[in-house]
Tab-separated table of C-alpha atoms in Angstrom:
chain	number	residue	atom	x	y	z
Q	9	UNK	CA	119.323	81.460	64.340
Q	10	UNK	CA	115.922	82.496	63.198
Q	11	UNK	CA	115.461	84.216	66.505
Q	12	UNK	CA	118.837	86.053	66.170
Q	13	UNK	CA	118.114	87.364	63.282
Q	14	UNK	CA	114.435	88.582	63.676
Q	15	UNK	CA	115.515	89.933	66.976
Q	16	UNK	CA	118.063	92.032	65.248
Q	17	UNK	CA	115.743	92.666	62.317
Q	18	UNK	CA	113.205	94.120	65.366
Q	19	UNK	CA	115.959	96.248	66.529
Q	20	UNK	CA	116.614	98.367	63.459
Q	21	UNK	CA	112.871	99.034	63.087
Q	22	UNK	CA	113.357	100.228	66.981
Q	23	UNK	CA	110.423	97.611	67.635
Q	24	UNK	CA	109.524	96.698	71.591
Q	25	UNK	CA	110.175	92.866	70.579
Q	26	UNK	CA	113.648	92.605	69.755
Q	27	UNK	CA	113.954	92.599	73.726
Q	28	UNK	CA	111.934	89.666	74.011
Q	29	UNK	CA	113.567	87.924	70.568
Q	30	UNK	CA	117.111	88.395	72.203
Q	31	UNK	CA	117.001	85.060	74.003
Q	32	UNK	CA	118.691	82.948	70.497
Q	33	UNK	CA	122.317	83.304	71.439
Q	34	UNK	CA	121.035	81.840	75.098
Q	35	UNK	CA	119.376	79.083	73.534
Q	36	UNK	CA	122.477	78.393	71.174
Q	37	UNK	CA	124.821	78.604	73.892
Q	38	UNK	CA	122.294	76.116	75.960
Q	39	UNK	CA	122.430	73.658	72.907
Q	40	UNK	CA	126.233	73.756	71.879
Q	41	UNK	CA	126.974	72.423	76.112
Q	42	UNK	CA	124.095	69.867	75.627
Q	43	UNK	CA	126.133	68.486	72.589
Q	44	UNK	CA	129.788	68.827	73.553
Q	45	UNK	CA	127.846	67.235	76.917
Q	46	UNK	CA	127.946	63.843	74.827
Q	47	UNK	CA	131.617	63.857	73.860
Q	48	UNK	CA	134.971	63.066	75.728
Q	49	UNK	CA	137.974	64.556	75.169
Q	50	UNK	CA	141.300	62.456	75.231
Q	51	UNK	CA	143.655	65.197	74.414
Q	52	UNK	CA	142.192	68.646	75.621
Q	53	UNK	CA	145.352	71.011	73.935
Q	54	UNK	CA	144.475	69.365	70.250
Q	55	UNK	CA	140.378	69.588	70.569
Q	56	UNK	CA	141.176	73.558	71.364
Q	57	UNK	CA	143.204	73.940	68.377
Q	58	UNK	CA	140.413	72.432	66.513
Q	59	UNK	CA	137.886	74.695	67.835
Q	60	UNK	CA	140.145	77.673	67.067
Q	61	UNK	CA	140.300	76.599	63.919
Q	62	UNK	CA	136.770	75.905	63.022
Q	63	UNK	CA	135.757	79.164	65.455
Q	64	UNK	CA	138.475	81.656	63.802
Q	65	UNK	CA	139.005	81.228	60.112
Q	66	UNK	CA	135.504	82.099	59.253
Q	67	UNK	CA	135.124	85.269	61.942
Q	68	UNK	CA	138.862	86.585	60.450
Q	69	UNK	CA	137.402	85.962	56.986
Q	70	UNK	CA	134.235	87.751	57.428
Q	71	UNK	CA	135.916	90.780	59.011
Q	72	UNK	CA	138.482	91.090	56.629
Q	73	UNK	CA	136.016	91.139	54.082
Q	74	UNK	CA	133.590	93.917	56.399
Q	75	UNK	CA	136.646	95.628	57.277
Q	76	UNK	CA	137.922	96.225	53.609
Q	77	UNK	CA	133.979	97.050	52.593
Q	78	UNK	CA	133.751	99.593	55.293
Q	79	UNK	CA	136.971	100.952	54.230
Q	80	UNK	CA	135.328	102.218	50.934
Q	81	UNK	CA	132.252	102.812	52.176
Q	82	UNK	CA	132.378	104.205	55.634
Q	83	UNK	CA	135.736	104.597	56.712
Q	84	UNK	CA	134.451	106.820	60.003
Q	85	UNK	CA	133.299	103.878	60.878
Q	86	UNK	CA	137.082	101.809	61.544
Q	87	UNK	CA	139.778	102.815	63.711
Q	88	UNK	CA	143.089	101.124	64.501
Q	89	UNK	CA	142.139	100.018	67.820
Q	90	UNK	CA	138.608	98.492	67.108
Q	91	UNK	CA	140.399	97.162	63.949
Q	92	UNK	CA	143.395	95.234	66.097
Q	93	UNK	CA	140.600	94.791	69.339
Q	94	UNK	CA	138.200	93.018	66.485
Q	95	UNK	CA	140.928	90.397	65.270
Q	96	UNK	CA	141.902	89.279	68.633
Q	97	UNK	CA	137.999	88.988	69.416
Q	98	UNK	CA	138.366	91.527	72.444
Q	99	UNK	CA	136.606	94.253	70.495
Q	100	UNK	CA	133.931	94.962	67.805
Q	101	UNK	CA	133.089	97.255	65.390
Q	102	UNK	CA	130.128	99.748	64.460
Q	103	UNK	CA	127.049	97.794	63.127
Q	104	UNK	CA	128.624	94.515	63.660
Q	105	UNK	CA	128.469	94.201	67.705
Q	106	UNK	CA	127.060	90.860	67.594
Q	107	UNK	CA	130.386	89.789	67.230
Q	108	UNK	CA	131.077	89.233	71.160
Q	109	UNK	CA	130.233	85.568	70.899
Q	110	UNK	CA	133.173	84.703	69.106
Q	111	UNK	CA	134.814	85.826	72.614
Q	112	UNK	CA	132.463	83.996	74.579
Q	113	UNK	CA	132.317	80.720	72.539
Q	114	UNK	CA	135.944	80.084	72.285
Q	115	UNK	CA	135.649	80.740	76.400
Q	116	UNK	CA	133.201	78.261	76.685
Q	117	UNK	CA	135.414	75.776	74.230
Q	118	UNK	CA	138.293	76.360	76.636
Q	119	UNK	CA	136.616	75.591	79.984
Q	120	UNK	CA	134.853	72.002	78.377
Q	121	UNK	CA	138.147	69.663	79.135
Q	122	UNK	CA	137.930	71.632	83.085
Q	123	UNK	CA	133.840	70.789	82.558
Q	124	UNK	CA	134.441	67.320	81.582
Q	125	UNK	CA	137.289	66.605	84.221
Q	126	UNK	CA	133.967	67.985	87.360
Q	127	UNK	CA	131.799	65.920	85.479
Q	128	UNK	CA	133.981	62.924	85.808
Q	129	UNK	CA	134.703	64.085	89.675
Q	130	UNK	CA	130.773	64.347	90.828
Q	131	UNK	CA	130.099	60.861	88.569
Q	132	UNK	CA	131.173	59.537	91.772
Q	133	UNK	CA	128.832	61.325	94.144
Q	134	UNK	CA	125.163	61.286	94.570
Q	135	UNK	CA	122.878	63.281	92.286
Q	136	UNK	CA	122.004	66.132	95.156
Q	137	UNK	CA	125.298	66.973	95.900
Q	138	UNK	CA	125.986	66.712	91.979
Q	139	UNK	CA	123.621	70.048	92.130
Q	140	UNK	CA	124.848	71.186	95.467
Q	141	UNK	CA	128.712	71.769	93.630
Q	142	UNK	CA	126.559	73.334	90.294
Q	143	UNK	CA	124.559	75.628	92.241
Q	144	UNK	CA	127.736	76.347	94.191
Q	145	UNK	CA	129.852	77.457	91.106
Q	146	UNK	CA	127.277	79.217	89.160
Q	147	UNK	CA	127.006	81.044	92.437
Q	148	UNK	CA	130.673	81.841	92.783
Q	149	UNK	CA	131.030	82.906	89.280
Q	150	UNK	CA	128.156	85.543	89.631
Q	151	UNK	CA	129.231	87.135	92.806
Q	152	UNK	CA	133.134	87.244	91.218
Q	153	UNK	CA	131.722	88.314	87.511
Q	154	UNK	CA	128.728	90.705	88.998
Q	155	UNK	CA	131.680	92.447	91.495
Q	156	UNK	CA	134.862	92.187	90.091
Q	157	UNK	CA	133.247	93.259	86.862
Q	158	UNK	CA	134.864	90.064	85.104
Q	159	UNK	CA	134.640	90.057	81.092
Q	160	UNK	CA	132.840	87.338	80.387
Q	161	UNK	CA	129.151	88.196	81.931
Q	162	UNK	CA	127.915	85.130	83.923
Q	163	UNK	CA	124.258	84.477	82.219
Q	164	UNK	CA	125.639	83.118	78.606
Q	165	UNK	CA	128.750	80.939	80.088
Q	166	UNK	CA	126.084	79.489	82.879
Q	167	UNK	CA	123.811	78.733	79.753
Q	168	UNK	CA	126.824	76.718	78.335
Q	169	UNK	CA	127.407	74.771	81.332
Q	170	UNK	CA	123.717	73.886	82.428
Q	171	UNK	CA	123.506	72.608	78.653
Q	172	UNK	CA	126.645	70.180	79.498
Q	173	UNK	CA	125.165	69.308	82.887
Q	174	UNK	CA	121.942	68.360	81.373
Q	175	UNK	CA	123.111	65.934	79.188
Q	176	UNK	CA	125.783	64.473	81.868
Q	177	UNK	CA	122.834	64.313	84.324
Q	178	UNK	CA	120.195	62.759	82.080
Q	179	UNK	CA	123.199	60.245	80.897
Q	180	UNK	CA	123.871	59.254	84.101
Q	181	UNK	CA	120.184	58.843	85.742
Q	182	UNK	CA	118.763	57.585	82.996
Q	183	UNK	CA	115.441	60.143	83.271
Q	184	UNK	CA	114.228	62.499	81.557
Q	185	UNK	CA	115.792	65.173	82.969
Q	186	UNK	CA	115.054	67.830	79.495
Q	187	UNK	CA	111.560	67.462	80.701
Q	188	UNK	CA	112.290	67.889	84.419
Q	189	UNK	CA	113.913	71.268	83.681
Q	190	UNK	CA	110.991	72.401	81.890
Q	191	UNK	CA	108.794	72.106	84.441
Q	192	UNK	CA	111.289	73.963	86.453
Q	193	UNK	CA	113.014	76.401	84.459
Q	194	UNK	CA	109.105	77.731	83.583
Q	195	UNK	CA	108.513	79.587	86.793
Q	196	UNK	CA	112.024	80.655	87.191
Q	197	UNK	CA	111.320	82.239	84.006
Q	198	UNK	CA	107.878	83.661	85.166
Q	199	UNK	CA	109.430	84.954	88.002
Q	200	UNK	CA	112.883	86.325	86.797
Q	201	UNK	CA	110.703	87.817	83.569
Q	202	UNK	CA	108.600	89.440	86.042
Q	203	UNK	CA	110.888	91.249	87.996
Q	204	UNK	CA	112.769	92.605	84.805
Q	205	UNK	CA	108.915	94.155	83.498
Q	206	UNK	CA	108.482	95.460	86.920
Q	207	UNK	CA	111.793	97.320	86.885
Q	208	UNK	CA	111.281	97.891	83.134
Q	209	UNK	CA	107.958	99.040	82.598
Q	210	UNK	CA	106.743	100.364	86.065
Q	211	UNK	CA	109.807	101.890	87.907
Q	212	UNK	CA	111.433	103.057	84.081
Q	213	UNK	CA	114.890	100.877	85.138
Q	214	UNK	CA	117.479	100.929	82.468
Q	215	UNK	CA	117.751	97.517	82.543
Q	216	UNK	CA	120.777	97.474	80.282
Q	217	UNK	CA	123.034	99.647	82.393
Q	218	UNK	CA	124.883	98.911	85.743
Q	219	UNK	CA	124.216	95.994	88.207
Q	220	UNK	CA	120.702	95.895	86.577
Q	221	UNK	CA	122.166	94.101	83.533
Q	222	UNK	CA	122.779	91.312	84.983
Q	223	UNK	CA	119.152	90.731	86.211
Q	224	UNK	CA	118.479	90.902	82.441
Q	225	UNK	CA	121.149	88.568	81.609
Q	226	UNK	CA	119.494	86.085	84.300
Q	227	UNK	CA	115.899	86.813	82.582
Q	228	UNK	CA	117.204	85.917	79.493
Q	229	UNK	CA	118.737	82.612	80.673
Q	230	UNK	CA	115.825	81.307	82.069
Q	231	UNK	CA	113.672	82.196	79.238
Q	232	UNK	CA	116.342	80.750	76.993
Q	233	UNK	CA	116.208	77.876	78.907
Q	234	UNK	CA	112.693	77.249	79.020
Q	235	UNK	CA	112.282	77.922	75.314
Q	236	UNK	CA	115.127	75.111	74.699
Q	237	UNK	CA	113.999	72.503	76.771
Q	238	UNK	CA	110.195	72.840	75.978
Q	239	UNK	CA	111.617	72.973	72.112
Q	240	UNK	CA	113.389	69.747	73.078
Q	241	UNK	CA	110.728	68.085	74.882
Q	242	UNK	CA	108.288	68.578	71.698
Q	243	UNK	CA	110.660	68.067	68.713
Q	244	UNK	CA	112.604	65.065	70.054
Q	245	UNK	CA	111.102	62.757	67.778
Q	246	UNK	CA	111.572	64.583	65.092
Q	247	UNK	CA	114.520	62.526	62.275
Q	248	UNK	CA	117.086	64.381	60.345
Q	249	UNK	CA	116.018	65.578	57.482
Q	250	UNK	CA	117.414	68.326	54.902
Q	251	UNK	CA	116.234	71.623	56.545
Q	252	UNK	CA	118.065	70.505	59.506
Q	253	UNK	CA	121.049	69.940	57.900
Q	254	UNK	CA	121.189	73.185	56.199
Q	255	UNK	CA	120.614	75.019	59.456
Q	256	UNK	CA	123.498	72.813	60.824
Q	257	UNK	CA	126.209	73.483	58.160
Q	258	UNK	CA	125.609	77.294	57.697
Q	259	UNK	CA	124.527	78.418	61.013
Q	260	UNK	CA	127.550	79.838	62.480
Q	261	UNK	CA	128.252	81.667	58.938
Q	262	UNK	CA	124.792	83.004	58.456
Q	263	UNK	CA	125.587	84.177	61.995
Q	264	UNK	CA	128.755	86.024	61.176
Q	265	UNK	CA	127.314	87.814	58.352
Q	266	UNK	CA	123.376	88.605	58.996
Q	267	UNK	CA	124.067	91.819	61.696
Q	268	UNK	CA	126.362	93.496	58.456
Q	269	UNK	CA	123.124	93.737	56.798
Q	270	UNK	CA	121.029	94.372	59.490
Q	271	UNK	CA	122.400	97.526	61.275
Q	272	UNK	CA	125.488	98.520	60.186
Q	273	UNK	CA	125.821	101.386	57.519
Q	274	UNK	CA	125.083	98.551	54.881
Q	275	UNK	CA	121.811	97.829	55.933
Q	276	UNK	CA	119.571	96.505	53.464
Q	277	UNK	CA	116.354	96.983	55.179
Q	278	UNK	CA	115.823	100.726	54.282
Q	279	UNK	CA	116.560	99.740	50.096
Q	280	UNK	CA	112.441	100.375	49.398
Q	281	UNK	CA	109.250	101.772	51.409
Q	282	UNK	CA	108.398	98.100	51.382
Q	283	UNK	CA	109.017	96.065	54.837
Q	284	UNK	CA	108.439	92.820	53.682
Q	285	UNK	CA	110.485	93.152	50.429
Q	286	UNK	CA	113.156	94.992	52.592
Q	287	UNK	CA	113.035	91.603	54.406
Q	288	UNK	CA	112.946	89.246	52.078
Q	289	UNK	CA	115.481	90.889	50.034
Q	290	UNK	CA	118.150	90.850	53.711
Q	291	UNK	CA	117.362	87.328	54.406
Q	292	UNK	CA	117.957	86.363	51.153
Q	293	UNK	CA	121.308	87.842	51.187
Q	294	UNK	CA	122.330	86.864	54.310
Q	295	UNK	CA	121.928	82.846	53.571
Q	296	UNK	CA	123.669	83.826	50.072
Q	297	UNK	CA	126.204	85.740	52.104
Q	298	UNK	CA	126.527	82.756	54.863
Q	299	UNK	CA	126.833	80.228	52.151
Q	300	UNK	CA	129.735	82.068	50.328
Q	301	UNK	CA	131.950	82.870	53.801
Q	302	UNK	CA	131.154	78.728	54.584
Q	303	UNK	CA	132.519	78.105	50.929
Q	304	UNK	CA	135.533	80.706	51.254
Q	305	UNK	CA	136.329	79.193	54.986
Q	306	UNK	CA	136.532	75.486	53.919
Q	307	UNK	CA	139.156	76.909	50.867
Q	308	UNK	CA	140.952	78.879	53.586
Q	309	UNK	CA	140.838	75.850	55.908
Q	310	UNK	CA	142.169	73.421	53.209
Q	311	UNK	CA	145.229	75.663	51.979
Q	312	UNK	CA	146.563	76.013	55.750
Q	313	UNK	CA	146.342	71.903	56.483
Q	314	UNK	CA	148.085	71.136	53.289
Q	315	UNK	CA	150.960	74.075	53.865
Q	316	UNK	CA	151.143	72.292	56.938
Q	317	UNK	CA	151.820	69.268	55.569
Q	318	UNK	CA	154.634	70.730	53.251
C-alpha cells in the first residue's frame, strides 16, 4: 500500500522513481493468491457473490462520491460513457486510473474455484510436472493475451496465480519453497530489469507502448516477486500486532481513495510550496478518507443483508 501510494505520489512530482515504486499492486496481487492459496472452496457460485460484495460496494461508493465531487468541481472531466464504463469496472475516469484493479481482482476472484479444482488435479502428480502444467499455462496465456490483445494483461493475473501455487506447493512438500523462489525469482529479476533499462535508457524504448509493455509488465512481476518473497522470508516471524491490523482492515479503502488526491484535479499535493507538508497533509487525508468509505461500506453492506432478509 505504502508503495502504491509513494509511487503515485512520485508520479505527480514527474519523479524517475515512480517507475521503479510501481511494483505494489504486483506484490498485492502476489499476496492475495498466497492467501486464498490456504482456503477451499465448497460452493464456488456463493464465495463469488461474496467477493462481489466485499470487492463492489466500496469501489461503487467511492465513485459515486468522486463522481458527484467532480460534477461540481470539474465536470470536463466526466462523460456518460466513462461514467457507465466506470460502474461496470470496464472503464475509468480522469485522475482516478488506478481503478483497473477492481477489473482485474474480481478476474482473479473468478478463476480461484478453476485454480483450486488444477491444484487438486496436479496434487496427484509429481512436483516437476506440477511446474511443467504452470509453466505451460502461464505460457499459453501470454502468447493468447500478448497476440490476441486479451483485456486482462498477463503479468498481474500470473502474479495472482504464482501466489496460489506457492502456497499449494510449499503445503504440499513441506519446504520452504518462499525461500526457494527468492533465490530464484532474484536473477529473473536482474535479468528481466536489465533488459527493460537497456531498452529504456540506452535505445530510448517507450516501454509503455505496444508489444514493449508487456516486457515491462514481466519486469515488474519479477521484481514484485522478489520484493514479496524476500519480504516474506525476513518478516515471517514477525506476530500480529496493531499496525498490521490497521493495514489489513483499511487497505483496500485507502486504496480506492489515495489516487483522488494524488492526481486527479483534487490533488492536494500542490495546496503550499512545502513538499513535505503537501505530503503529510495527502496522507493524512487519504487514511481519514479510507477510514470513512470502510465506515460508509460496512453501513451500505448491512442495509442490503437485512433488506434481504425482509
Amino acid at each position: 500500500m505504502l508503495l502504491i501510494i509513494f509511487c503515485h505520489i512520485c508520479q505527480y512530482y514527474d519523479s524517475e522513481w515512480a517507475w521503479w515504486l510501481n511494483v505494489g499492486v504486483q506484490i498485492f496481487f502476489i499476496i492475495s493468491g498466497y492467501l486464498y492459496g490456504s482456503k477451499s472452496i465448497d460452493e464456488p457460485v456463493s464465495w463469488f457473490k461474496r467477493q462481489l460484495i466485499k470487492i463492489l460496494v466500496p469501489y461503487w461508493a467511492f465513485l459515486t462520491i468522486a463522481i458527484l465531487t467532480y460534477g461540481f468541481i470539474c465536470p470536463a472531466n466526466l462523460s456518460v460513457t466513462n461514467v457507465i464504463r466506470s460502474y461496470l469496472t470496464v472503464g475509468t475516469l480522469n485522475g482516478i486510473g488506478h481503478l483497473w484493479f477492481v477489473n482485474y481482482i474480481l478476474f482473479c476472484y473468478l478463476i480461484t474455484p478453476y485454480l483450486g479444482f488444477l491444484r487438486d488435479y496436479l496434487s496427484r502428480y509429481s512436483l516437476r510436472r506440477t511446474l511443467l502444467v504452470l509453466i505451460t499455462v502461464f505460457g499459453i496465456y501470454s502468447i493468447l493475451s500478448i497476440f490476441l490483445n486479451i483485456h486482462f494483461r498477463p503479468g498481474e493475473v500470473c502474479c495472482y496465480i504464482l501466489g496460489y501455487f506457492i502456497f499449494s506447493i510449499q503445503s504440499r512438500t513441506q519446504k520452504d519453497v518462499i525461500k526457494i523462489c527468492a533465490y530464484l525469482s532474484i536473477p529473473l529479476c536482474l535479468m528481466s530489469n536489465a533488459l527493460f533499462c537497456y531498452l529504456k535508457y540506452v535505445k530510448g524504448v517507450e516501454m509503455y507502448q505496444g508489444h514493449f509493455v508487456h516486457i515491462t509488465d514481466y519486469s515488474h512481476l519479477f521484481l514484485g516477486l522478489a520484493i514479496t518473497m524476500c519480504l516474506m522470508t525476513c518478516v515471517k516471524q514477525v506476530k500480529a500486532n496493531s499496525m498490521i491490523a490497521f493495514s489489513d482492515k483499511y487497505s483496500y479503502e485507502i486504496y480506492l481513495v489515495h489516487q483522488l488526491f494524488i492526481l486527479s484535479p483534487l490533488t492536494l499535493l500542490g495546496v503550499t510550496d512545502l513538499k513535505i507538508f503537501n505530503m503529510i497533509i495527502t496522507i493524512s487525508v487519504i487514511v481519514i478518507a479510507g477510514i470513512l468509505l470502510n465506515v460508509v461500506s460496512k453501513r451500505i453492506k448491512s442495509w442490503c443483508i437485512v433488506s434481504s432478509c425482509h
